[in-house]
Coordinates of C-alpha atoms in Angstrom, one line a residue:
M1 CA -36.2 25.5 25.0
S2 CA -32.3 25.7 25.8
R3 CA -31.8 22.2 26.9
R4 CA -33.5 21.2 23.6
I5 CA -31.2 23.2 21.5
A6 CA -28.2 22.2 23.4
S7 CA -29.3 18.6 22.7
V8 CA -29.7 19.2 18.8
V9 CA -26.1 21.0 18.9
A10 CA -24.4 18.0 20.8
C11 CA -26.0 15.6 18.2
M12 CA -24.9 17.5 15.3
A13 CA -21.3 17.4 16.7
L14 CA -21.3 13.8 17.3
V15 CA -22.7 13.3 13.7
T16 CA -20.1 15.7 12.3
G17 CA -17.3 14.0 14.2
A18 CA -18.2 10.4 13.4
L19 CA -18.0 11.6 9.5
A20 CA -14.8 13.2 9.9
C21 CA -13.4 10.3 11.5
G22 CA -14.6 8.2 8.8
R23 CA -12.6 10.3 6.1
Q24 CA -9.6 10.7 8.2
G25 CA -8.9 7.2 8.9
V26 CA -7.4 4.9 6.3
A27 CA -10.1 2.1 5.4
P28 CA -8.4 -1.6 5.3
I29 CA -7.8 -2.5 1.9
A30 CA -10.1 -5.3 0.7
P31 CA -9.0 -7.9 -1.7
D32 CA -9.5 -7.0 -5.3
D33 CA -9.4 -3.4 -4.8
E34 CA -9.6 -1.3 -8.0
F35 CA -7.5 1.9 -8.7
T36 CA -7.6 4.0 -12.0
L37 CA -4.3 4.8 -13.6
Q38 CA -4.9 8.4 -12.5
Q39 CA -5.2 7.5 -8.8
A40 CA -2.1 5.3 -9.2
A41 CA 0.1 8.0 -10.6
D42 CA 0.0 9.6 -7.3
S43 CA 0.5 6.7 -4.8
I44 CA -1.5 3.7 -3.9
P45 CA -1.0 1.0 -1.1
L46 CA -0.7 -2.5 -1.7
S47 CA -1.6 -4.8 1.2
Y48 CA 0.5 -8.0 1.6
R49 CA -0.5 -10.9 -0.9
R50 CA -3.8 -9.2 -2.0
D51 CA -4.6 -8.6 -5.5
V52 CA -5.3 -5.3 -7.0
R53 CA -6.6 -4.1 -10.2
V54 CA -4.5 -0.8 -11.5
G55 CA -5.9 0.2 -15.1
D56 CA -5.6 -2.8 -17.0
V57 CA -3.4 -5.0 -15.2
W58 CA -3.3 -7.0 -11.6
M59 CA -0.7 -6.4 -9.0
T60 CA -0.3 -8.6 -6.0
F61 CA 2.5 -7.5 -3.3
S62 CA 3.6 -11.0 -2.9
N63 CA 6.8 -11.0 -0.9
V64 CA 9.5 -9.0 1.2
P65 CA 12.6 -11.3 1.1
T66 CA 14.8 -8.9 3.2
D67 CA 14.2 -6.2 5.4
S68 CA 17.4 -4.9 6.8
R69 CA 16.2 -1.1 7.4
C70 CA 17.4 0.4 10.6
A71 CA 15.1 -0.1 13.5
K72 CA 13.2 2.4 15.3
G73 CA 14.9 3.0 18.6
V74 CA 18.4 2.2 17.1
Q75 CA 21.3 4.5 16.1
C76 CA 22.5 3.0 12.7
V77 CA 25.6 4.1 10.5
W78 CA 23.5 2.9 7.3
A79 CA 19.6 3.3 6.6
G80 CA 19.4 -0.2 5.6
D81 CA 17.4 -1.6 2.6
A82 CA 14.3 -3.6 2.1
V83 CA 12.9 -5.3 -1.0
A84 CA 9.2 -5.8 -1.9
E85 CA 8.4 -8.1 -4.6
I86 CA 5.5 -7.3 -6.7
A87 CA 3.8 -9.5 -9.3
V88 CA 2.5 -7.4 -12.1
H89 CA -0.4 -9.6 -14.2
P90 CA -1.9 -9.5 -17.2
G91 CA -5.5 -7.9 -17.4
C92 CA -6.9 -11.3 -18.0
Y93 CA -5.3 -13.0 -15.0
K94 CA -8.4 -13.5 -13.1
D95 CA -9.9 -14.9 -16.1
G96 CA -7.2 -17.9 -16.0
C97 CA -5.2 -16.8 -19.0
K98 CA -2.1 -18.2 -19.7
A99 CA -0.1 -15.1 -20.3
P100 CA 2.9 -15.1 -17.7
S101 CA 3.1 -12.5 -14.9
Q102 CA 6.4 -10.5 -14.5
L103 CA 7.8 -10.1 -10.9
L104 CA 9.5 -6.9 -9.7
S105 CA 11.9 -6.8 -6.8
L106 CA 11.9 -3.2 -5.8
H107 CA 14.3 -1.6 -3.1
T108 CA 13.5 0.9 -0.7
N109 CA 16.9 2.7 -0.8
L110 CA 19.1 0.8 -3.1
E111 CA 18.5 0.4 -6.7
P112 CA 16.2 -0.6 -8.3
K113 CA 13.2 1.5 -6.8
S114 CA 11.3 1.0 -9.8
G115 CA 10.6 -1.2 -12.8
T116 CA 8.6 -1.9 -15.8
A117 CA 6.0 -4.8 -16.5
W118 CA 3.3 -4.9 -18.9
G119 CA 3.9 -1.7 -20.2
H120 CA 3.5 0.2 -16.8
R121 CA 6.5 1.7 -14.8
I122 CA 6.0 0.7 -11.1
T123 CA 8.3 2.6 -8.4
L124 CA 8.2 1.7 -4.8
L125 CA 7.9 4.6 -2.7
A126 CA 7.6 3.1 0.8
L127 CA 7.3 0.0 2.6
Q128 CA 5.3 -0.1 5.9
P129 CA 5.5 -0.5 8.8
H130 CA 9.1 0.4 9.7
P131 CA 11.0 -2.1 11.8
V132 CA 11.0 -1.9 15.5
Y133 CA 14.0 -2.9 17.5
G134 CA 13.4 -6.4 19.3
T135 CA 10.4 -7.1 17.3
V136 CA 9.7 -9.3 14.4
T137 CA 7.5 -7.9 11.7
D138 CA 4.2 -10.0 10.9
S139 CA 4.4 -10.2 7.1
S140 CA 0.7 -9.7 7.0
R141 CA 1.2 -6.1 8.3
Y142 CA 3.2 -5.1 5.5
V143 CA 2.0 -2.3 2.9
A144 CA 4.1 -1.1 -0.2
W145 CA 3.3 2.3 -1.5
I146 CA 3.8 2.6 -4.9
R147 CA 3.2 4.7 -7.8
V148 CA 2.1 3.6 -11.5
N149 CA 2.9 5.3 -14.7
P150 CA 2.0 4.0 -18.3

């Protein structure tokens, strides 16, 4: 009987651990994810070159033209700066409408850190991953963390 109870307790621990791991890990962002404006008012991740719907607009984190942030493992006299380009598209973007997209170039340390497009204020909160000395960051690994306010 005590062996059976031990087996049940072990199974429960495994199931509980698996559920907790699922919640703690950050799930990869699938293309065409959607976020509400309420979620975006806190912070949301934009994966590199993936379309994401935020309220009534679409956004694409399209480029990192410069990343001069001080690399991990190096002592710098200046923190450096990176630029994330975020294209903001009208709600009809996926339907092929002709309304133009607006491109924002947002900085991590310099200004502007935020900009307005299609009636929404977008602020760059962070750009990950941080550079590592002696390595080149693969563009596909970039994630821009932003806040969106109407």
